[in-house]
Amino acid sequence: MMPRWYRAYEAHGRLKLKLDQLRGLIERQRMGDVVPVLRVERAPGNQYYLFLGIEHETIGEMPEWVRDVLDRANFLGRPIDKPFTLDEIRSMVGSEVVVHDYMRLLPFHRTDRPPIAAADGAAELDEGHPQAIDESDRCQTFVQLLSALGSGSIATLQRIWHELGGGPGRSLTRMLRLLGYLETDRTGRHWAMAPTVFVPIAHGPHAGAVLLCGRRDQRLVAALAAAFQVEHVMQPHGVGPAACIIHDATPAALVRTAAEQRVTARAMDDLGARLARALPDLGGWVERLEHIPGVHPGRFSVARYDGREFAPVAFSSGQSGLYDLRTRHSRGEPTAQDRAVEYTLLYHAPTGRWLRGDWHGMRYAAIDWAGIACPIQYDPATGWLRVDAQRRWPELYERALVLATGRLPTWRNDGWEYEGIDPQLIATLTPKLNLVREE
């Protein structure tokens, strides 16, 4: 069991507000495995002590990325420069608040939504740019390390990325899920590498070759390179590990090579097409979203997404759509931090339910409900597909595109462009997503 020590803060002000802010911080930064508990001074008045439980092999130490986050969290109060053990504070604190349990007691919590510009844009670096090459190599090493671990907490994943010199990793897990490397649990706190799979590529410039998906065992990658023609194709802008594409090989031969390296692998035809066929239509996808009970919009300032931005509205009409809910303030003007969006949720008027899902998916459903067209441009001869930036699909549906080729989309001219997409894949997804093809 990992040793635990406590970082103390001299705090003042409303305790519940502190807890809400701390809960939001830990959830957004995925620090629950490093900072799992909180203890509060018994019978706190306006001034009191908070004790954050830190799990680390060395008392008084914590991961640098966690320290950076906590040092910027001024709302916690003044930190005391001394590590405490439970025995030292036991007589002055109440029972511990387990962070995960505390979050489950809340009626709902914030969806981690990037700003619209950040959600729809990407760094436009040419694949030959040194920065893009460095980022691609970093992603490659990142996947290798995760493959060696097999599974773990999101905090561990973020720590590895940080130690590799990676920048803000808001979309890390989304990128790795799209490419079929890993899966995350429903809470978003844990990840596990997907099984190793060899997938024939059916369309596009690499048609006839085989794509390596899932866990990447280094012995297997080396054995493949020794026995076959292996091509590592950089992702657009370098924002992901290079696709491992094997030429002049059958999936069966590749599975045998994996077995020789004592790596469990299997071949799977048409992985993207299989996923597309298994997915429900948009209404079915909405039905499967997580229901968030106990939402009272009257407690919040409400803004509704209108197809381009969030605009303030009165919720009395209860119209279906995507909403930002912000805390109301009874006294004074809210600060910039107070004005930050706390919750982004999808409201389904026919059932009266508040729902939570991936940001792009919720936005897509809201646009569809509003009767706004979701156009695409597609060339069946080349497999080129373009999706408007503000109409990006729910993650699962986009994953079908990425798994078909092993390539992430390219950000260009306010849209996402995909290559090598089979016409049958588009035919399968068009009625499910109510797509409108522009000629």
Short mmCIF file of C-alpha atoms in Angstrom, two decimals:
data_model
loop_
_atom_site.label_atom_id
_atom_site.label_comp_id
_atom_site.label_asym_id
_atom_site.label_seq_id
_atom_site.Cartn_x
_atom_site.Cartn_y
_atom_site.Cartn_z
CA MET A 1 0.00 0.00 0.00
CA MET A 2 1.32 3.44 -0.97
CA PRO A 3 2.34 5.61 2.03
CA ARG A 4 0.10 8.60 2.68
CA TRP A 5 0.99 11.97 4.12
CA TYR A 6 -0.98 15.20 4.46
CA ARG A 7 -0.41 18.67 3.07
CA ALA A 8 -1.99 21.30 5.32
CA TYR A 9 -3.59 24.62 4.32
CA GLU A 10 -4.70 27.57 6.42
CA ALA A 11 -8.08 28.28 4.84
CA HIS A 12 -10.94 30.69 5.39
CA GLY A 13 -14.36 31.25 3.86
CA ARG A 14 -17.23 28.92 3.06
CA LEU A 15 -16.16 25.31 3.49
CA LYS A 16 -18.71 23.92 1.02
CA LEU A 17 -17.45 26.27 -1.69
CA LYS A 18 -13.89 25.08 -0.99
CA LEU A 19 -14.99 21.46 -1.30
CA ASP A 20 -16.81 22.15 -4.55
CA GLN A 21 -13.76 23.89 -6.00
CA LEU A 22 -11.44 21.13 -4.83
CA ARG A 23 -13.72 18.46 -6.22
CA GLY A 24 -13.77 20.20 -9.59
CA LEU A 25 -9.98 20.62 -9.61
CA ILE A 26 -9.29 16.98 -8.78
CA GLU A 27 -11.79 15.77 -11.34
CA ARG A 28 -10.52 18.01 -14.15
CA GLN A 29 -6.88 17.13 -13.51
CA ARG A 30 -7.62 13.43 -12.83
CA MET A 31 -5.67 13.56 -9.56
CA GLY A 32 -7.93 11.27 -7.56
CA ASP A 33 -5.35 8.48 -7.35
CA VAL A 34 -2.67 10.83 -6.02
CA VAL A 35 -4.93 12.99 -3.82
CA PRO A 36 -7.59 10.47 -2.76
CA VAL A 37 -8.76 11.95 0.56
CA LEU A 38 -9.32 15.21 2.40
CA ARG A 39 -9.60 15.88 6.12
CA VAL A 40 -11.04 19.04 7.68
CA GLU A 41 -10.44 20.54 11.10
CA ARG A 42 -13.16 19.58 13.58
CA ALA A 43 -15.96 22.16 13.97
CA PRO A 44 -14.47 24.59 11.45
CA GLY A 45 -15.25 28.27 11.86
CA ASN A 46 -14.50 31.01 9.35
CA GLN A 47 -10.82 30.06 9.59
CA TYR A 48 -9.79 26.42 9.62
CA TYR A 49 -7.25 23.87 8.43
CA LEU A 50 -7.60 21.60 5.39
CA PHE A 51 -5.43 18.50 5.05
CA LEU A 52 -5.00 16.94 1.61
CA GLY A 53 -3.98 13.29 1.68
CA ILE A 54 -1.09 12.69 -0.75
CA GLU A 55 -0.09 9.16 -1.73
CA HIS A 56 3.60 8.85 -2.61
CA GLU A 57 6.40 6.42 -1.81
CA THR A 58 8.29 9.24 -0.08
CA ILE A 59 6.67 11.24 2.73
CA GLY A 60 6.66 14.93 1.83
CA GLU A 61 6.98 14.28 -1.90
CA MET A 62 4.44 14.26 -4.74
CA PRO A 63 4.59 14.14 -8.55
CA GLU A 64 5.80 17.44 -9.96
CA TRP A 65 2.71 17.85 -12.13
CA VAL A 66 0.50 17.49 -9.03
CA ARG A 67 2.62 20.01 -7.13
CA ASP A 68 2.28 22.46 -10.02
CA VAL A 69 -1.51 22.10 -9.99
CA LEU A 70 -1.80 22.51 -6.21
CA ASP A 71 0.58 25.47 -6.11
CA ARG A 72 -1.73 27.31 -8.53
CA ALA A 73 -4.86 26.45 -6.52
CA ASN A 74 -4.94 29.67 -4.48
CA PHE A 75 -8.49 29.01 -3.28
CA LEU A 76 -7.15 26.32 -0.92
CA GLY A 77 -5.45 28.93 1.25
CA ARG A 78 -1.88 29.21 2.51
CA PRO A 79 0.05 25.92 2.39
CA ILE A 80 2.07 24.96 5.46
CA ASP A 81 5.60 23.91 4.55
CA LYS A 82 5.62 20.71 6.58
CA PRO A 83 4.34 17.21 5.79
CA PHE A 84 2.02 15.70 8.39
CA THR A 85 1.18 12.10 9.20
CA LEU A 86 -2.27 10.96 10.26
CA ASP A 87 -1.07 10.38 13.82
CA GLU A 88 0.03 14.01 14.03
CA ILE A 89 -3.35 15.43 13.00
CA ARG A 90 -5.75 12.74 14.21
CA SER A 91 -6.84 14.63 17.32
CA MET A 92 -7.76 17.81 15.42
CA VAL A 93 -9.57 16.50 12.32
CA GLY A 94 -12.86 14.82 11.58
CA SER A 95 -13.40 11.74 9.46
CA GLU A 96 -11.83 11.68 6.03
CA VAL A 97 -13.69 12.63 2.89
CA VAL A 98 -12.84 10.10 0.18
CA VAL A 99 -12.63 12.18 -2.97
CA HIS A 100 -14.29 9.63 -5.26
CA ASP A 101 -17.05 8.95 -2.72
CA TYR A 102 -17.55 12.67 -2.22
CA MET A 103 -17.98 13.16 -5.95
CA ARG A 104 -20.52 10.36 -6.12
CA LEU A 105 -22.57 12.07 -3.40
CA LEU A 106 -22.92 15.19 -5.53
CA PRO A 107 -25.92 15.26 -7.86
CA PHE A 108 -23.63 15.58 -10.88
CA HIS A 109 -20.26 16.96 -11.84
CA ARG A 110 -18.66 18.88 -14.63
CA THR A 111 -18.10 17.53 -18.11
CA ASP A 112 -14.52 18.30 -19.10
CA ARG A 113 -15.28 20.46 -22.12
CA PRO A 114 -12.52 22.35 -23.92
CA PRO A 115 -13.24 25.85 -25.18
CA ILE A 116 -14.95 25.69 -28.57
CA ALA A 117 -11.89 26.98 -30.39
CA ALA A 118 -9.65 24.41 -28.72
CA ALA A 119 -12.17 21.66 -29.35
CA ASP A 120 -12.27 22.32 -33.07
CA GLY A 121 -8.73 23.31 -33.91
CA ALA A 122 -5.30 21.72 -34.10
CA ALA A 123 -1.75 22.89 -34.50
CA GLU A 124 -1.14 23.15 -38.24
CA LEU A 125 2.41 21.78 -38.33
CA ASP A 126 3.68 20.13 -41.48
CA GLU A 127 4.63 16.48 -40.95
CA GLY A 128 8.24 17.36 -41.78
CA HIS A 129 8.40 20.13 -39.18
CA PRO A 130 10.91 19.26 -36.40
CA GLN A 131 8.29 19.99 -33.74
CA ALA A 132 5.83 17.60 -35.41
CA ILE A 133 8.50 14.90 -35.62
CA ASP A 134 9.39 15.36 -31.94
CA GLU A 135 5.72 15.14 -30.97
CA SER A 136 5.24 11.99 -33.05
CA ASP A 137 8.28 10.36 -31.44
CA ARG A 138 7.02 11.34 -27.99
CA CYS A 139 3.63 9.77 -28.73
CA GLN A 140 5.35 6.62 -29.97
CA THR A 141 7.36 6.30 -26.75
CA PHE A 142 4.23 7.08 -24.75
CA VAL A 143 2.30 4.17 -26.30
CA GLN A 144 5.26 1.84 -25.76
CA LEU A 145 5.36 2.70 -22.06
CA LEU A 146 1.60 2.31 -21.67
CA SER A 147 1.76 -1.02 -23.49
CA ALA A 148 4.39 -2.24 -21.04
CA LEU A 149 2.17 -1.25 -18.10
CA GLY A 150 -1.01 -2.68 -19.60
CA SER A 151 -3.41 -0.66 -17.44
CA GLY A 152 -3.51 1.96 -14.72
CA SER A 153 -5.04 5.18 -13.51
CA ILE A 154 -5.48 8.29 -15.62
CA ALA A 155 -3.22 10.04 -13.11
CA THR A 156 -0.46 7.57 -14.00
CA LEU A 157 -1.05 8.11 -17.71
CA GLN A 158 -0.85 11.88 -17.35
CA ARG A 159 2.26 11.61 -15.18
CA ILE A 160 4.03 9.53 -17.84
CA TRP A 161 3.08 12.05 -20.53
CA HIS A 162 4.28 14.93 -18.37
CA GLU A 163 7.60 13.19 -17.66
CA LEU A 164 8.12 12.67 -21.40
CA GLY A 165 7.92 16.43 -21.83
CA GLY A 166 4.41 16.46 -23.27
CA GLY A 167 2.27 19.55 -23.08
CA PRO A 168 -1.32 19.81 -21.83
CA GLY A 169 -2.89 16.40 -22.43
CA ARG A 170 -6.60 17.24 -22.53
CA SER A 171 -7.28 15.04 -25.59
CA LEU A 172 -4.71 12.31 -24.94
CA THR A 173 -7.13 9.54 -24.06
CA ARG A 174 -9.54 10.54 -26.83
CA MET A 175 -6.76 10.28 -29.40
CA LEU A 176 -5.64 6.88 -28.10
CA ARG A 177 -9.22 5.58 -28.05
CA LEU A 178 -9.82 6.74 -31.62
CA LEU A 179 -6.72 4.85 -32.75
CA GLY A 180 -7.76 1.71 -30.88
CA TYR A 181 -4.85 1.67 -28.43
CA LEU A 182 -6.75 1.77 -25.18
CA GLU A 183 -10.12 2.01 -23.47
CA THR A 184 -11.16 4.00 -20.41
CA ASP A 185 -13.76 3.09 -17.83
CA ARG A 186 -17.04 4.96 -17.43
CA THR A 187 -15.67 7.12 -14.63
CA GLY A 188 -12.76 8.28 -16.78
CA ARG A 189 -10.32 7.42 -13.99
CA HIS A 190 -8.72 4.24 -15.33
CA TRP A 191 -7.43 2.95 -18.66
CA ALA A 192 -6.42 -0.40 -20.11
CA MET A 193 -4.62 -1.22 -23.34
CA ALA A 194 -6.71 -2.89 -26.03
CA PRO A 195 -5.70 -6.37 -27.29
CA THR A 196 -3.18 -6.59 -30.12
CA VAL A 197 -5.05 -6.90 -33.43
CA PHE A 198 -3.98 -7.08 -37.08
CA VAL A 199 -6.48 -5.32 -39.35
CA PRO A 200 -6.38 -5.49 -43.17
CA ILE A 201 -6.76 -2.07 -44.81
CA ALA A 202 -9.47 -2.23 -47.47
CA HIS A 203 -9.40 1.22 -49.06
CA GLY A 204 -7.14 4.17 -49.72
CA PRO A 205 -3.41 4.52 -50.39
CA HIS A 206 -2.50 1.59 -48.11
CA ALA A 207 -5.16 -0.82 -49.35
CA GLY A 208 -3.91 -4.39 -49.16
CA ALA A 209 -1.56 -3.71 -46.25
CA VAL A 210 -2.23 -4.65 -42.62
CA LEU A 211 -2.55 -2.24 -39.68
CA LEU A 212 -1.27 -3.05 -36.19
CA CYS A 213 -3.81 -1.93 -33.57
CA GLY A 214 -3.94 -2.12 -29.80
CA ARG A 215 -1.13 -2.98 -27.42
CA ARG A 216 2.36 -2.63 -28.92
CA ASP A 217 4.81 -5.17 -27.59
CA GLN A 218 8.35 -4.06 -28.44
CA ARG A 219 9.52 -7.61 -29.12
CA LEU A 220 6.67 -8.03 -31.58
CA VAL A 221 7.38 -4.74 -33.35
CA ALA A 222 11.04 -5.72 -33.72
CA ALA A 223 10.13 -9.18 -35.02
CA LEU A 224 7.71 -7.71 -37.55
CA ALA A 225 10.37 -5.28 -38.80
CA ALA A 226 12.83 -8.16 -39.21
CA ALA A 227 10.43 -10.40 -41.14
CA PHE A 228 8.23 -8.01 -43.13
CA GLN A 229 8.20 -4.61 -44.78
CA VAL A 230 6.98 -2.29 -42.02
CA GLU A 231 6.10 1.34 -42.66
CA HIS A 232 5.56 3.87 -39.87
CA VAL A 233 3.25 6.57 -41.21
CA MET A 234 3.22 9.78 -39.17
CA GLN A 235 -0.13 11.10 -38.01
CA PRO A 236 -1.23 14.52 -39.30
CA HIS A 237 0.67 17.29 -37.50
CA GLY A 238 2.46 14.58 -35.46
CA VAL A 239 -0.39 14.51 -32.92
CA GLY A 240 -0.31 10.78 -32.25
CA PRO A 241 1.85 7.68 -32.57
CA ALA A 242 2.73 6.79 -36.15
CA ALA A 243 0.53 4.13 -37.74
CA CYS A 244 2.35 0.78 -37.98
CA ILE A 245 1.50 -0.59 -41.44
CA ILE A 246 2.81 -3.97 -42.60
CA HIS A 247 3.10 -4.64 -46.34
CA ASP A 248 3.19 -7.94 -48.24
CA ALA A 249 1.93 -9.98 -45.30
CA THR A 250 -1.23 -11.86 -44.44
CA PRO A 251 -2.93 -11.37 -41.07
CA ALA A 252 -2.51 -15.09 -40.40
CA ALA A 253 1.25 -14.87 -40.90
CA LEU A 254 1.41 -11.88 -38.57
CA VAL A 255 -0.55 -13.70 -35.88
CA ARG A 256 1.94 -16.59 -36.13
CA THR A 257 4.84 -14.16 -35.76
CA ALA A 258 3.19 -12.73 -32.65
CA ALA A 259 2.76 -16.22 -31.20
CA GLU A 260 6.47 -16.89 -31.73
CA GLN A 261 7.13 -13.84 -29.55
CA ARG A 262 4.64 -15.11 -26.95
CA VAL A 263 2.31 -12.23 -27.73
CA THR A 264 -1.40 -12.94 -27.93
CA ALA A 265 -2.80 -11.36 -31.09
CA ARG A 266 -5.60 -11.97 -33.53
CA ALA A 267 -6.67 -10.89 -36.99
CA MET A 268 -9.91 -9.00 -37.52
CA ASP A 269 -11.30 -7.97 -40.89
CA ASP A 270 -13.03 -4.63 -41.45
CA LEU A 271 -12.69 -3.38 -37.88
CA GLY A 272 -14.04 0.08 -38.71
CA ALA A 273 -16.92 -1.34 -40.74
CA ARG A 274 -17.79 -3.78 -37.96
CA LEU A 275 -17.98 -0.98 -35.45
CA ALA A 276 -20.09 1.14 -37.81
CA ARG A 277 -22.59 -1.68 -38.31
CA ALA A 278 -22.82 -2.30 -34.56
CA LEU A 279 -23.47 1.33 -33.65
CA PRO A 280 -27.06 2.52 -33.15
CA ASP A 281 -28.54 5.55 -34.84
CA LEU A 282 -28.16 8.91 -33.13
CA GLY A 283 -31.34 8.45 -31.10
CA GLY A 284 -30.07 5.13 -29.80
CA TRP A 285 -26.74 6.70 -28.92
CA VAL A 286 -28.52 9.39 -26.89
CA GLU A 287 -30.55 6.72 -25.06
CA ARG A 288 -27.30 5.11 -23.90
CA LEU A 289 -25.83 8.30 -22.45
CA GLU A 290 -25.30 8.59 -18.71
CA HIS A 291 -28.34 10.02 -16.94
CA ILE A 292 -27.44 12.71 -14.39
CA PRO A 293 -30.20 12.98 -11.76
CA GLY A 294 -30.92 15.90 -9.47
CA VAL A 295 -30.15 18.74 -11.88
CA HIS A 296 -32.03 21.93 -10.94
CA PRO A 297 -31.44 24.55 -13.66
CA GLY A 298 -33.07 27.24 -11.53
CA ARG A 299 -29.94 27.24 -9.38
CA PHE A 300 -27.77 28.23 -12.32
CA SER A 301 -27.29 30.83 -14.99
CA VAL A 302 -28.10 28.92 -18.16
CA ALA A 303 -26.71 29.23 -21.69
CA ARG A 304 -27.81 27.11 -24.64
CA TYR A 305 -25.76 26.14 -27.70
CA ASP A 306 -27.34 27.70 -30.80
CA GLY A 307 -25.26 25.99 -33.46
CA ARG A 308 -22.28 28.33 -33.19
CA GLU A 309 -21.94 29.47 -29.58
CA PHE A 310 -23.59 29.40 -26.16
CA ALA A 311 -26.19 32.14 -25.64
CA PRO A 312 -27.95 32.97 -22.33
CA VAL A 313 -31.52 31.69 -22.15
CA ALA A 314 -34.33 31.24 -19.66
CA PHE A 315 -34.81 27.55 -19.10
CA SER A 316 -38.54 27.78 -18.41
CA SER A 317 -39.27 26.47 -21.91
CA GLY A 318 -37.26 23.32 -21.23
CA GLN A 319 -36.13 22.98 -24.84
CA SER A 320 -33.92 20.04 -25.82
CA GLY A 321 -30.32 21.05 -26.40
CA LEU A 322 -26.80 21.43 -25.06
CA TYR A 323 -26.54 23.67 -22.01
CA ASP A 324 -23.85 25.34 -19.93
CA LEU A 325 -24.83 25.72 -16.28
CA ARG A 326 -23.02 28.35 -14.24
CA THR A 327 -23.31 29.10 -10.54
CA ARG A 328 -25.58 32.00 -9.64
CA HIS A 329 -24.15 34.65 -7.31
CA SER A 330 -26.45 36.42 -4.91
CA ARG A 331 -24.00 39.15 -3.94
CA GLY A 332 -21.55 41.15 -5.99
CA GLU A 333 -20.10 40.53 -9.40
CA PRO A 334 -18.64 37.08 -10.05
CA THR A 335 -14.92 36.82 -10.68
CA ALA A 336 -13.51 35.39 -13.90
CA GLN A 337 -12.99 32.08 -12.11
CA ASP A 338 -16.56 32.14 -10.78
CA ARG A 339 -17.88 32.65 -14.29
CA ALA A 340 -16.18 29.49 -15.54
CA VAL A 341 -18.56 26.87 -16.90
CA GLU A 342 -19.26 24.27 -14.24
CA TYR A 343 -21.41 21.79 -16.12
CA THR A 344 -22.05 21.08 -19.77
CA LEU A 345 -24.96 18.70 -20.20
CA LEU A 346 -27.44 17.59 -22.82
CA TYR A 347 -31.12 18.07 -21.99
CA HIS A 348 -33.64 15.69 -23.59
CA ALA A 349 -37.05 17.37 -23.26
CA PRO A 350 -39.26 14.35 -24.17
CA THR A 351 -37.91 12.42 -21.17
CA GLY A 352 -36.95 15.39 -18.98
CA ARG A 353 -33.50 13.88 -18.51
CA TRP A 354 -30.11 15.55 -18.24
CA LEU A 355 -27.45 13.50 -20.00
CA ARG A 356 -23.67 13.42 -20.16
CA GLY A 357 -21.44 12.16 -22.97
CA ASP A 358 -18.43 13.18 -24.99
CA TRP A 359 -18.39 16.88 -25.88
CA HIS A 360 -18.48 16.48 -29.66
CA GLY A 361 -21.26 13.91 -29.44
CA MET A 362 -23.47 16.05 -27.22
CA ARG A 363 -22.98 19.02 -29.51
CA TYR A 364 -23.78 16.90 -32.56
CA ALA A 365 -27.02 15.62 -31.00
CA ALA A 366 -28.07 19.17 -30.06
CA ILE A 367 -27.45 20.39 -33.60
CA ASP A 368 -29.44 17.49 -35.03
CA TRP A 369 -32.35 18.16 -32.65
CA ALA A 370 -32.38 21.80 -33.77
CA GLY A 371 -32.86 20.69 -37.37
CA ILE A 372 -29.49 22.06 -38.45
CA ALA A 373 -27.97 20.07 -41.31
CA CYS A 374 -24.76 18.12 -40.75
CA PRO A 375 -23.17 18.24 -44.21
CA ILE A 376 -20.17 16.24 -45.36
CA GLN A 377 -18.07 16.30 -48.50
CA TYR A 378 -16.99 12.91 -49.81
CA ASP A 379 -15.16 11.63 -52.88
CA PRO A 380 -15.78 7.87 -53.25
CA ALA A 381 -13.02 7.54 -55.83
CA THR A 382 -10.27 8.61 -53.42
CA GLY A 383 -11.98 8.03 -50.06
CA TRP A 384 -11.50 11.70 -49.09
CA LEU A 385 -14.00 12.88 -46.47
CA ARG A 386 -14.44 16.33 -44.96
CA VAL A 387 -16.47 17.08 -41.81
CA ASP A 388 -17.16 20.66 -40.74
CA ALA A 389 -15.34 21.66 -37.56
CA GLN A 390 -18.52 22.43 -35.62
CA ARG A 391 -20.19 19.22 -36.77
CA ARG A 392 -17.58 16.75 -35.54
CA TRP A 393 -19.19 13.37 -34.88
CA PRO A 394 -19.62 11.53 -31.58
CA GLU A 395 -16.40 9.78 -30.68
CA LEU A 396 -17.58 6.22 -31.31
CA TYR A 397 -18.68 7.06 -34.85
CA GLU A 398 -15.45 8.87 -35.62
CA ARG A 399 -13.56 5.88 -34.27
CA ALA A 400 -15.05 3.76 -37.06
CA LEU A 401 -13.36 6.10 -39.57
CA VAL A 402 -10.00 6.09 -37.82
CA LEU A 403 -9.89 2.32 -37.25
CA ALA A 404 -10.52 1.77 -40.96
CA THR A 405 -7.21 3.42 -41.88
CA GLY A 406 -5.17 3.88 -38.70
CA ARG A 407 -4.99 7.59 -39.45
CA LEU A 408 -6.29 10.56 -37.50
CA PRO A 409 -7.95 13.35 -39.47
CA THR A 410 -6.11 16.40 -40.75
CA TRP A 411 -7.23 19.84 -39.58
CA ARG A 412 -7.57 22.07 -42.64
CA ASN A 413 -9.69 25.14 -43.50
CA ASP A 414 -11.99 24.90 -40.46
CA GLY A 415 -12.73 21.24 -40.96
CA TRP A 416 -11.50 17.69 -40.40
CA GLU A 417 -10.34 15.71 -43.42
CA TYR A 418 -10.05 11.91 -43.49
CA GLU A 419 -8.33 9.79 -46.11
CA GLY A 420 -9.03 6.31 -47.45
CA ILE A 421 -12.63 6.00 -46.24
CA ASP A 422 -14.53 3.19 -47.93
CA PRO A 423 -17.84 4.12 -49.63
CA GLN A 424 -19.64 1.32 -47.79
CA LEU A 425 -18.54 2.78 -44.46
CA ILE A 426 -20.07 6.14 -45.41
CA ALA A 427 -23.22 4.39 -46.61
CA THR A 428 -23.54 2.66 -43.23
CA LEU A 429 -23.03 5.81 -41.16
CA THR A 430 -25.04 8.27 -43.25
CA PRO A 431 -28.54 7.27 -42.05
CA LYS A 432 -27.35 6.73 -38.48
CA LEU A 433 -25.99 10.27 -38.18
CA ASN A 434 -28.48 11.96 -40.54
CA LEU A 435 -25.61 13.09 -42.75
CA VAL A 436 -26.19 15.32 -45.76
CA ARG A 437 -23.70 14.89 -48.57
CA GLU A 438 -22.68 18.05 -50.40
CA GLU A 439 -21.82 17.68 -54.06
#
